[in-house]
Short mmCIF file of C-alpha atoms in Angstrom, two decimals:
data_model
loop_
_atom_site.label_atom_id
_atom_site.label_comp_id
_atom_site.label_asym_id
_atom_site.label_seq_id
_atom_site.Cartn_x
_atom_site.Cartn_y
_atom_site.Cartn_z
CA MET Y 1 32.38 -86.07 -94.21
CA PRO Y 2 31.85 -82.71 -95.88
CA LEU Y 3 34.39 -79.79 -94.67
CA LYS Y 4 33.03 -77.05 -92.92
CA PRO Y 5 33.51 -73.41 -93.76
CA MET Y 6 36.45 -71.81 -92.84
CA ASN Y 7 34.91 -69.21 -90.63
CA GLN Y 8 33.21 -71.82 -88.58
CA ARG Y 9 36.14 -73.59 -87.71
CA TRP Y 10 38.06 -70.39 -86.18
CA ILE Y 11 35.19 -68.74 -84.45
CA ARG Y 12 34.20 -71.14 -81.57
CA PRO Y 13 38.05 -71.23 -80.41
CA LEU Y 14 38.17 -67.48 -80.37
CA VAL Y 15 34.78 -67.12 -78.69
CA ALA Y 16 36.22 -69.68 -75.65
CA ILE Y 17 39.41 -67.66 -75.54
CA PHE Y 18 37.83 -63.88 -75.10
CA THR Y 19 35.47 -65.44 -72.35
CA LEU Y 20 38.41 -66.76 -70.36
CA ALA Y 21 40.35 -63.63 -70.69
CA GLY Y 22 37.34 -61.44 -69.78
CA ILE Y 23 36.97 -63.74 -66.59
CA VAL Y 24 40.83 -63.27 -65.60
CA VAL Y 25 40.09 -59.47 -65.84
CA LEU Y 26 37.45 -59.24 -63.47
CA ALA Y 27 39.15 -61.42 -61.51
CA GLY Y 28 42.45 -59.03 -61.18
CA CYS Y 29 40.09 -56.02 -60.55
CA GLY Y 30 38.88 -57.12 -57.11
CA GLY Y 31 40.06 -57.79 -53.72
CA GLY Y 32 41.44 -54.49 -53.14
CA SER Y 33 40.61 -52.49 -49.61
CA GLY Y 34 39.11 -49.66 -51.42
CA ALA Y 35 36.67 -52.24 -53.89
CA PRO Y 36 33.15 -51.15 -54.10
CA ASN Y 37 31.96 -54.42 -52.76
CA ASN Y 38 33.67 -54.16 -49.26
CA PRO Y 39 31.27 -55.45 -46.82
CA PHE Y 40 32.91 -53.53 -44.35
CA ALA Y 41 32.90 -50.01 -45.68
CA PRO Y 42 30.08 -47.66 -44.11
CA GLY Y 43 26.95 -47.31 -45.83
CA PRO Y 44 25.30 -43.82 -47.22
CA PRO Y 45 24.05 -41.26 -44.27
CA VAL Y 46 20.41 -42.00 -43.29
CA ILE Y 47 18.10 -38.82 -43.51
CA GLY Y 48 15.25 -39.09 -41.03
CA PRO Y 49 11.88 -38.01 -41.34
CA LEU Y 50 10.99 -34.05 -41.57
CA PHE Y 51 9.09 -32.34 -39.09
CA VAL Y 52 7.46 -28.74 -38.26
CA LEU Y 53 6.63 -28.03 -34.73
CA PRO Y 54 4.00 -27.29 -33.41
CA SER Y 55 2.08 -29.54 -35.83
CA ALA Y 56 -1.29 -27.55 -35.09
CA ALA Y 57 -1.02 -23.87 -33.56
CA THR Y 58 -3.47 -20.73 -32.87
CA VAL Y 59 -2.30 -17.40 -33.65
CA TYR Y 60 -3.44 -13.75 -33.42
CA ALA Y 61 -3.52 -10.91 -35.87
CA HIS Y 62 -0.49 -8.59 -35.75
CA THR Y 63 1.23 -10.74 -32.76
CA PRO Y 64 4.12 -12.69 -33.93
CA ALA Y 65 4.72 -16.32 -33.57
CA THR Y 66 6.96 -19.17 -34.59
CA LEU Y 67 7.51 -22.51 -35.86
CA THR Y 68 10.70 -24.79 -35.81
CA VAL Y 69 11.65 -27.19 -38.54
CA SER Y 70 13.48 -30.25 -37.36
CA GLY Y 71 15.26 -33.48 -39.21
CA GLY Y 72 14.87 -34.15 -42.88
CA SER Y 73 18.07 -32.59 -44.89
CA PRO Y 74 18.44 -28.94 -44.99
CA PRO Y 75 18.37 -26.31 -46.40
CA TYR Y 76 14.33 -25.88 -46.04
CA GLN Y 77 11.81 -23.91 -47.76
CA ALA Y 78 8.14 -23.07 -46.47
CA PHE Y 79 5.27 -21.99 -48.52
CA SER Y 80 2.09 -20.97 -47.11
CA SER Y 81 -1.27 -21.94 -48.45
CA ASN Y 82 -2.75 -18.22 -47.95
CA SER Y 83 0.10 -15.94 -48.22
CA ALA Y 84 -1.95 -12.93 -47.97
CA ILE Y 85 -3.26 -13.84 -44.57
CA LEU Y 86 -0.02 -15.72 -43.46
CA PRO Y 87 2.97 -14.62 -45.45
CA VAL Y 88 6.30 -16.55 -44.74
CA ALA Y 89 9.72 -16.27 -45.89
CA GLN Y 90 10.23 -18.94 -48.68
CA ALA Y 91 13.94 -19.73 -47.53
CA VAL Y 92 14.12 -20.78 -43.78
CA GLY Y 93 17.04 -19.81 -41.92
CA SER Y 94 18.30 -21.33 -38.50
CA ALA Y 95 15.25 -23.77 -38.78
CA THR Y 96 12.71 -21.02 -37.65
CA ILE Y 97 9.90 -19.68 -39.42
CA VAL Y 98 8.63 -16.21 -38.37
CA LEU Y 99 4.63 -15.86 -38.52
CA LEU Y 100 3.04 -12.16 -38.56
CA PRO Y 101 -0.58 -12.94 -39.44
CA ALA Y 102 -2.53 -10.06 -41.05
CA ASP Y 103 -6.29 -9.07 -39.78
CA VAL Y 104 -8.74 -11.80 -40.22
CA ALA Y 105 -12.76 -11.15 -39.39
CA ALA Y 106 -12.76 -14.72 -38.22
CA ASP Y 107 -10.79 -17.75 -37.56
CA THR Y 108 -8.92 -18.93 -40.58
CA VAL Y 109 -7.00 -21.88 -41.13
CA VAL Y 110 -3.58 -21.90 -43.45
CA ILE Y 111 -1.38 -24.54 -44.24
CA ILE Y 112 2.35 -24.09 -43.93
CA THR Y 113 4.31 -26.61 -45.87
CA VAL Y 114 7.75 -27.10 -45.35
CA GLN Y 115 10.25 -28.84 -48.00
CA ASP Y 116 13.76 -30.47 -47.33
CA SER Y 117 16.16 -30.84 -50.04
CA ILE Y 118 15.48 -34.38 -50.83
CA GLY Y 119 11.94 -33.53 -51.38
CA GLN Y 120 10.21 -34.61 -47.68
CA THR Y 121 7.40 -32.50 -46.84
CA ALA Y 122 5.90 -31.70 -43.36
CA ILE Y 123 3.03 -29.32 -42.78
CA SER Y 124 1.52 -27.36 -39.92
CA THR Y 125 -1.91 -26.37 -39.36
CA VAL Y 126 -1.97 -22.80 -38.37
CA THR Y 127 -5.45 -21.06 -37.10
CA VAL Y 128 -5.29 -17.47 -37.60
CA SER Y 129 -7.74 -15.61 -35.10
CA PRO Y 130 -8.63 -11.98 -34.87
CA ALA Y 131 -6.75 -10.24 -32.22
CA PRO Y 132 -8.40 -8.58 -29.11
CA LEU Y 133 -7.84 -5.12 -28.96
CA LEU Y 134 -6.54 -3.24 -26.13
CA ASN Y 135 -8.10 0.05 -25.60
CA THR Y 136 -6.67 3.06 -23.97
CA LEU Y 137 -5.66 2.29 -20.33
CA THR Y 138 -7.11 4.63 -18.22
CA ILE Y 139 -6.33 6.04 -14.74
CA VAL Y 140 -9.13 7.33 -12.45
CA PRO Y 141 -7.90 8.72 -9.04
CA ALA Y 142 -10.06 8.58 -5.87
CA ARG Y 143 -9.84 12.10 -5.65
CA THR Y 144 -9.27 14.94 -8.39
CA ILE Y 145 -7.62 17.38 -6.13
CA CYS Y 146 -4.55 16.65 -7.20
CA GLY Y 147 -5.17 17.45 -10.80
CA ALA Y 148 -6.01 15.77 -14.47
CA ASN Y 149 -4.35 12.37 -15.03
CA THR Y 150 -2.67 12.35 -11.48
CA VAL Y 151 -2.84 10.80 -8.09
CA CYS Y 152 -1.99 12.17 -5.05
CA SER Y 153 0.67 10.96 -2.82
CA GLY Y 154 -1.11 8.31 -0.49
CA ASP Y 155 -4.24 7.99 -2.60
CA THR Y 156 -5.87 5.24 -4.67
CA ALA Y 157 -6.62 5.16 -8.27
CA THR Y 158 -8.40 2.61 -10.57
CA ALA Y 159 -6.62 1.37 -13.84
CA THR Y 160 -8.79 0.00 -16.30
CA VAL Y 161 -8.56 -1.51 -20.08
CA THR Y 162 -11.10 -3.18 -22.42
CA VAL Y 163 -9.90 -6.24 -23.93
CA ALA Y 164 -12.47 -6.30 -27.27
CA GLY Y 165 -12.72 -8.09 -30.46
CA PRO Y 166 -12.81 -6.57 -34.12
CA THR Y 167 -16.47 -5.69 -33.60
CA GLY Y 168 -15.28 -3.39 -30.62
CA ALA Y 169 -17.64 -6.03 -28.10
CA GLY Y 170 -15.60 -6.81 -24.89
CA ILE Y 171 -14.31 -10.36 -24.32
CA PRO Y 172 -14.70 -11.75 -21.07
CA ASN Y 173 -12.70 -14.13 -19.01
CA ARG Y 174 -9.55 -12.88 -20.58
CA GLN Y 175 -6.36 -12.78 -18.28
CA VAL Y 176 -4.64 -9.35 -18.19
CA ARG Y 177 -1.50 -8.53 -16.49
CA PHE Y 178 -1.02 -5.13 -14.76
CA ASP Y 179 2.47 -4.28 -14.21
CA VAL Y 180 4.06 -1.31 -12.47
CA ILE Y 181 6.80 0.13 -14.87
CA SER Y 182 7.77 3.09 -13.03
CA GLY Y 183 6.89 5.48 -10.31
CA ALA Y 184 6.39 5.05 -6.19
CA PHE Y 185 3.08 3.32 -6.35
CA ALA Y 186 1.99 -0.30 -6.19
CA ILE Y 187 -1.14 -2.58 -7.21
CA GLN Y 188 -3.51 -3.59 -4.34
CA THR Y 189 -4.02 -7.59 -4.16
CA ASN Y 190 -6.59 -9.80 -2.38
CA ASN Y 191 -3.82 -11.27 -0.25
CA PRO Y 192 -3.91 -9.96 3.29
CA ALA Y 193 0.09 -11.15 3.39
CA SER Y 194 1.27 -9.28 0.67
CA PRO Y 195 -1.51 -6.69 0.24
CA LEU Y 196 0.33 -4.69 -2.41
CA ALA Y 197 2.52 -6.10 -5.55
CA SER Y 198 4.39 -4.79 -8.45
CA SER Y 199 2.27 -7.15 -11.11
CA VAL Y 200 -1.14 -8.46 -10.81
CA THR Y 201 -2.85 -10.66 -12.75
CA VAL Y 202 -6.74 -10.18 -13.01
CA VAL Y 203 -10.08 -11.56 -15.34
CA SER Y 204 -11.68 -9.12 -17.87
CA ASP Y 205 -15.30 -9.15 -16.52
CA ALA Y 206 -18.49 -9.62 -18.93
CA ASN Y 207 -18.12 -6.23 -20.37
CA GLY Y 208 -14.40 -7.31 -21.38
CA ASN Y 209 -13.12 -4.72 -18.63
CA ALA Y 210 -10.10 -5.59 -16.77
CA ARG Y 211 -9.20 -3.36 -13.71
CA VAL Y 212 -6.78 -3.28 -10.60
CA VAL Y 213 -6.62 -0.21 -7.86
CA LEU Y 214 -3.18 1.49 -7.66
CA GLN Y 215 -1.81 2.64 -4.15
CA ALA Y 216 0.60 5.56 -4.61
CA THR Y 217 3.59 5.43 -1.45
CA VAL Y 218 2.83 7.89 1.36
CA ASN Y 219 4.44 11.45 0.90
CA ALA Y 220 6.23 9.98 -2.38
CA PRO Y 221 7.74 13.35 -4.13
CA THR Y 222 5.78 14.38 -7.19
CA GLN Y 223 7.16 12.27 -10.35
CA PRO Y 224 5.88 10.51 -13.49
CA ALA Y 225 4.66 6.72 -13.25
CA GLN Y 226 3.84 4.36 -15.66
CA ILE Y 227 1.58 1.29 -15.76
CA ARG Y 228 1.51 -1.53 -18.75
CA ALA Y 229 -1.65 -3.99 -19.27
CA THR Y 230 -0.97 -6.95 -21.28
CA ASP Y 231 -3.26 -9.36 -22.75
CA LEU Y 232 -1.84 -13.06 -21.87
CA THR Y 233 -3.17 -14.74 -24.48
CA THR Y 234 -1.91 -12.73 -27.28
CA GLY Y 235 0.80 -10.71 -25.72
CA ASN Y 236 -0.69 -7.45 -26.86
CA SER Y 237 -0.08 -4.65 -24.27
CA VAL Y 238 -0.77 -0.77 -23.69
CA THR Y 239 1.06 1.56 -21.48
CA ALA Y 240 -0.24 4.42 -19.71
CA LEU Y 241 1.68 7.49 -18.16
CA PHE Y 242 0.56 9.46 -15.02
CA THR Y 243 1.67 11.52 -12.53
CA ILE Y 244 2.05 10.87 -8.48
CA VAL Y 245 1.71 14.61 -6.72
CA GLN Y 246 2.81 14.85 -3.33
CA GLN Y 247 0.17 16.03 -1.25
CA THR Y 248 0.00 16.46 2.65
CA GLU Y 249 -3.00 18.63 2.67
CA GLY Y 250 -5.76 16.74 4.01
CA SER Y 251 -8.44 19.06 4.37
CA ALA Y 252 -10.49 17.95 1.46
CA ILE Y 253 -10.65 14.40 2.77
CA LEU Y 254 -10.23 14.84 6.08
CA SER Y 255 -12.94 16.88 8.91
CA VAL Y 256 -13.28 17.77 12.29
CA VAL Y 257 -16.46 18.22 13.95
CA PRO Y 258 -16.34 20.86 15.71
CA ALA Y 259 -13.97 22.97 13.49
CA THR Y 260 -13.63 25.59 15.97
CA ALA Y 261 -14.59 25.58 19.68
CA THR Y 262 -15.02 28.74 21.81
CA ILE Y 263 -15.64 28.55 25.42
CA MET Y 264 -15.25 31.78 27.84
CA GLY Y 265 -14.35 31.79 31.59
CA ALA Y 266 -16.89 33.15 34.40
CA ASP Y 267 -15.64 36.60 34.32
CA THR Y 268 -13.20 39.01 32.75
CA ALA Y 269 -10.26 37.83 35.07
CA HIS Y 270 -10.69 34.27 34.21
CA CYS Y 271 -10.74 31.65 31.26
CA SER Y 272 -12.48 28.08 31.46
CA ALA Y 273 -10.91 25.42 33.72
CA GLY Y 274 -12.49 21.90 33.65
CA PHE Y 275 -14.45 22.17 30.42
CA ARG Y 276 -14.29 19.10 28.22
CA ILE Y 277 -14.67 19.34 24.64
CA ASP Y 278 -15.10 16.34 22.05
CA TYR Y 279 -13.56 16.88 18.58
CA PHE Y 280 -15.03 14.04 16.13
CA ILE Y 281 -12.61 13.00 13.09
CA TYR Y 282 -13.93 11.71 9.95
CA GLY Y 283 -12.59 10.70 6.62
CA GLY Y 284 -8.76 9.60 6.01
CA THR Y 285 -7.27 6.53 6.88
CA PRO Y 286 -6.97 5.91 10.44
CA PRO Y 287 -5.54 5.58 13.09
CA TYR Y 288 -5.21 9.50 13.49
CA HIS Y 289 -2.78 11.28 15.42
CA VAL Y 290 -3.68 14.31 17.27
CA SER Y 291 -1.17 17.12 18.74
CA SER Y 292 -1.55 20.78 19.85
CA THR Y 293 0.29 23.94 19.40
CA PHE Y 294 0.38 24.69 23.25
CA PRO Y 295 0.57 21.26 24.87
CA ASP Y 296 0.20 22.80 28.24
CA ALA Y 297 -2.56 24.69 27.72
CA VAL Y 298 -5.09 21.52 27.75
CA THR Y 299 -5.11 18.11 28.77
CA LEU Y 300 -5.69 15.71 25.50
CA VAL Y 301 -7.74 12.54 26.08
CA ASN Y 302 -7.34 9.77 23.47
CA PRO Y 303 -4.76 11.73 21.10
CA THR Y 304 -4.81 8.79 19.13
CA VAL Y 305 -7.81 8.02 17.67
CA PHE Y 306 -8.38 4.36 15.88
CA ALA Y 307 -11.36 4.85 14.15
CA PRO Y 308 -13.53 7.21 12.00
CA GLY Y 309 -16.33 9.06 13.95
CA THR Y 310 -14.62 8.45 17.26
CA ALA Y 311 -13.50 11.67 19.22
CA PHE Y 312 -10.62 12.82 20.78
CA GLU Y 313 -11.02 15.33 23.91
CA ALA Y 314 -9.59 18.43 25.19
CA ILE Y 315 -10.15 19.62 28.93
CA THR Y 316 -9.25 23.03 29.71
CA ASN Y 317 -7.10 24.12 32.74
CA GLY Y 318 -7.66 28.00 32.99
CA SER Y 319 -5.04 28.75 30.50
CA CYS Y 320 -6.20 31.48 28.27
CA VAL Y 321 -5.79 30.71 24.17
CA ASN Y 322 -7.05 32.47 21.19
CA PRO Y 323 -6.19 30.06 19.20
CA LEU Y 324 -5.05 26.61 20.22
CA VAL Y 325 -4.61 24.47 17.11
CA PHE Y 326 -5.13 20.83 16.83
CA THR Y 327 -3.28 19.32 13.90
CA ILE Y 328 -4.75 15.84 12.94
CA ALA Y 329 -2.69 13.22 11.03
CA ASP Y 330 -4.03 10.35 9.44
CA ALA Y 331 -2.07 7.15 8.71
CA ILE Y 332 -0.92 8.32 5.39
CA GLY Y 333 0.18 11.43 6.40
CA ARG Y 334 -2.64 13.92 5.21
CA GLN Y 335 -3.18 16.51 7.83
CA THR Y 336 -6.30 18.87 8.78
CA THR Y 337 -6.58 21.09 11.84
CA SER Y 338 -8.99 22.38 14.12
CA THR Y 339 -8.68 25.05 16.75
CA LEU Y 340 -10.02 25.75 20.59
CA ILE Y 341 -10.33 29.40 21.68
CA ASN Y 342 -10.47 29.78 25.53
CA GLU Y 343 -11.07 33.54 26.52
CA PRO Y 344 -12.23 35.32 29.67
CA GLY Y 345 -15.63 36.01 29.97
CA THR Y 346 -17.72 39.05 29.75
CA ALA Y 347 -19.11 39.54 33.42
CA ALA Y 348 -17.54 41.93 35.70
CA VAL Y 349 -15.42 40.27 38.46
CA THR Y 350 -17.59 40.06 41.57
CA PRO Y 351 -15.28 40.94 44.67
CA PRO Y 352 -15.32 38.00 47.36
CA THR Y 353 -17.68 38.64 50.41
CA PRO Y 354 -15.58 39.78 53.04
CA ALA Y 355 -15.31 36.90 55.63
CA PRO Y 356 -17.08 37.80 59.38
CA ALA Y 357 -14.79 39.32 62.26
CA LEU Y 358 -12.87 36.52 63.88
CA VAL Y 359 -13.99 36.32 67.66
CA LEU Y 360 -12.33 34.72 70.62
CA ALA Y 361 -14.31 34.24 73.85
CA PRO Y 362 -13.58 34.94 76.49
CA THR Y 363 -10.88 37.53 76.02
CA THR Y 364 -9.35 37.24 79.52
CA ALA Y 365 -9.25 34.15 82.18
CA THR Y 366 -7.55 35.08 85.62
CA SER Y 367 -7.05 32.12 88.37
CA ALA Y 368 -5.16 31.96 91.44
CA ALA Y 369 -4.75 27.98 91.27
CA CYS Y 370 -3.41 27.61 87.75
CA THR Y 371 -1.54 24.58 88.36
CA GLY Y 372 -3.37 22.00 86.72
CA ALA Y 373 -5.84 24.04 85.71
CA THR Y 374 -7.84 24.09 81.97
CA PHE Y 375 -9.15 27.12 80.26
CA GLY Y 376 -11.66 26.72 77.42
CA PHE Y 377 -12.01 29.31 74.46
CA VAL Y 378 -14.71 29.01 71.68
CA ILE Y 379 -13.90 31.04 68.19
CA THR Y 380 -16.12 32.06 65.87
CA GLY Y 381 -16.17 34.06 62.09
CA GLY Y 382 -13.21 34.42 60.05
CA THR Y 383 -12.37 31.68 57.72
CA LEU Y 384 -11.67 28.13 58.30
CA PRO Y 385 -9.43 26.65 59.55
CA TYR Y 386 -8.06 28.44 62.56
CA ASN Y 387 -4.60 28.34 63.96
CA VAL Y 388 -4.01 28.54 67.83
CA ALA Y 389 -0.93 29.54 69.50
CA SER Y 390 0.14 30.26 73.37
CA PRO Y 391 3.79 30.09 74.43
CA GLY Y 392 4.48 27.44 77.16
CA ALA Y 393 1.04 26.00 77.18
CA ILE Y 394 -0.59 22.85 76.17
CA ILE Y 395 -3.33 23.30 73.50
CA THR Y 396 -5.62 20.77 72.72
CA PRO Y 397 -6.53 19.73 69.91
CA VAL Y 398 -2.91 19.06 69.51
CA GLY Y 399 -1.16 21.21 67.16
CA GLY Y 400 -3.76 23.98 67.97
CA ILE Y 401 -5.85 23.38 64.52
CA VAL Y 402 -9.37 24.12 64.90
CA THR Y 403 -11.67 23.03 61.74
CA THR Y 404 -14.77 23.79 62.92
CA SER Y 405 -17.10 27.31 63.52
CA PRO Y 406 -17.88 27.76 66.14
CA GLY Y 407 -15.02 25.65 67.44
CA SER Y 408 -13.48 25.25 70.79
CA PHE Y 409 -9.75 24.36 72.09
CA SER Y 410 -8.38 24.43 75.70
CA ILE Y 411 -5.18 25.57 77.04
CA SER Y 412 -3.14 24.02 80.20
CA GLY Y 413 0.16 23.65 81.44
CA PHE Y 414 0.51 26.65 83.52
CA THR Y 415 1.35 27.10 87.06
CA THR Y 416 -0.18 29.32 90.06
CA GLY Y 417 1.48 32.87 90.25
CA SER Y 418 3.26 32.41 86.73
CA GLY Y 419 1.82 35.54 85.52
CA VAL Y 420 0.01 36.72 82.19
CA HIS Y 421 0.17 34.32 79.31
CA PRO Y 422 -0.99 35.42 75.77
CA VAL Y 423 -3.07 33.27 73.54
CA GLY Y 424 -3.53 33.85 69.48
CA VAL Y 425 -5.62 32.71 66.93
CA VAL Y 426 -5.56 33.44 63.26
CA ASP Y 427 -7.86 32.35 60.34
CA SER Y 428 -7.08 31.45 56.66
CA SER Y 429 -8.59 34.53 55.24
CA VAL Y 430 -6.46 36.67 52.50
CA PRO Y 431 -5.72 38.91 54.54
CA GLN Y 432 -5.77 36.91 57.55
CA LYS Y 433 -7.49 38.02 60.76
CA SER Y 434 -6.77 37.42 64.55
CA ALA Y 435 -7.94 37.40 67.83
CA THR Y 436 -6.05 37.39 71.02
CA ALA Y 437 -7.12 36.49 74.95
CA THR Y 438 -5.03 36.68 78.13
CA ILE Y 439 -4.49 34.21 80.85
CA THR Y 440 -3.46 35.47 84.38
CA CYS Y 441 -2.26 33.24 86.91
CA SER Y 442 -2.00 35.05 90.27
#
């Protein structure tokens, strides 16, 4: 058998030895609690998907908006597909992306892409729309008596703003909220239970106009006031400043017919009595309250008037006034006046026709048998009624009052031989007239 070369005889044992040593070394490295192949050790953290919310949004030119980033592995970076229309900051802080769109002539779609630190991406599709324009908020008062850009206390005014597109055309059916910022006024509503409010939302009309009616507080002192109109779709707003002016003079809006009534008495010695004048009230806000400067000089009928075009009545009582002033105040404090002049007439005083002389008949009566006798008398002339008296006598009618002319009465109750008994009659003239008679009982 031929001999093998020396190197072949030694190579195989050496390979076997090195192989066994490697197995021993590898076995010695394992088994410890910190070994990489420990099945109980926690695995690497799980990174979730990346989100941008909302995933689709509509924003308006020059109206700020935001997107929110969540998930993924921060920090984040943001990129815009059209930075001229919708620029964004590349570094995203606090997981919020602030959007400030530029002007656009029509709806423009921009893609916002967000990338996290491990390369995940998410997008939001943003539509940039032209922003409606709010023109100047105007205040038009119901009356201009208090001046330009002013509202009289207690009065109303109309606040108007136009919602318009980039071309200037009005945008209909847009919700616009009007808010009281400051001042003594409120906004009228269509709710009978709450007719006034500090905030009211209305819808723009076919021309894009949105309007509300303002109501200034009654007798409010002069002061500045502010109102704001906000387009609820975009958040755009505009503010107007006006002045509330205290106004109690109501002659420009209240009227009374007649403004002055003049009446005269029958003659130079007398003023009118029992004459009725009707004063009709127009304008303002009912009910109206009426008062006078001389309450005892007239009788006021219906001093509270509840409807325009209705009258209060003044009835004279003979008192002379020049003038008597009626003050008429409406429900919100505006006032106006009317007057009454009641003066003596121009005719000379006619002296009264004197009453005819008072005549009593007979003037004497004599009887020798007075006991049980009755004596009759007749009265004429003078002024009714008559009053009869005779001491100790029984007079019929009872009380001695005679109310007719000619009138009669009777005397009784005397005794025979009682002598002479006087009988007296007076009338109601000024001065009084009188007549006498005697009864002789012999």
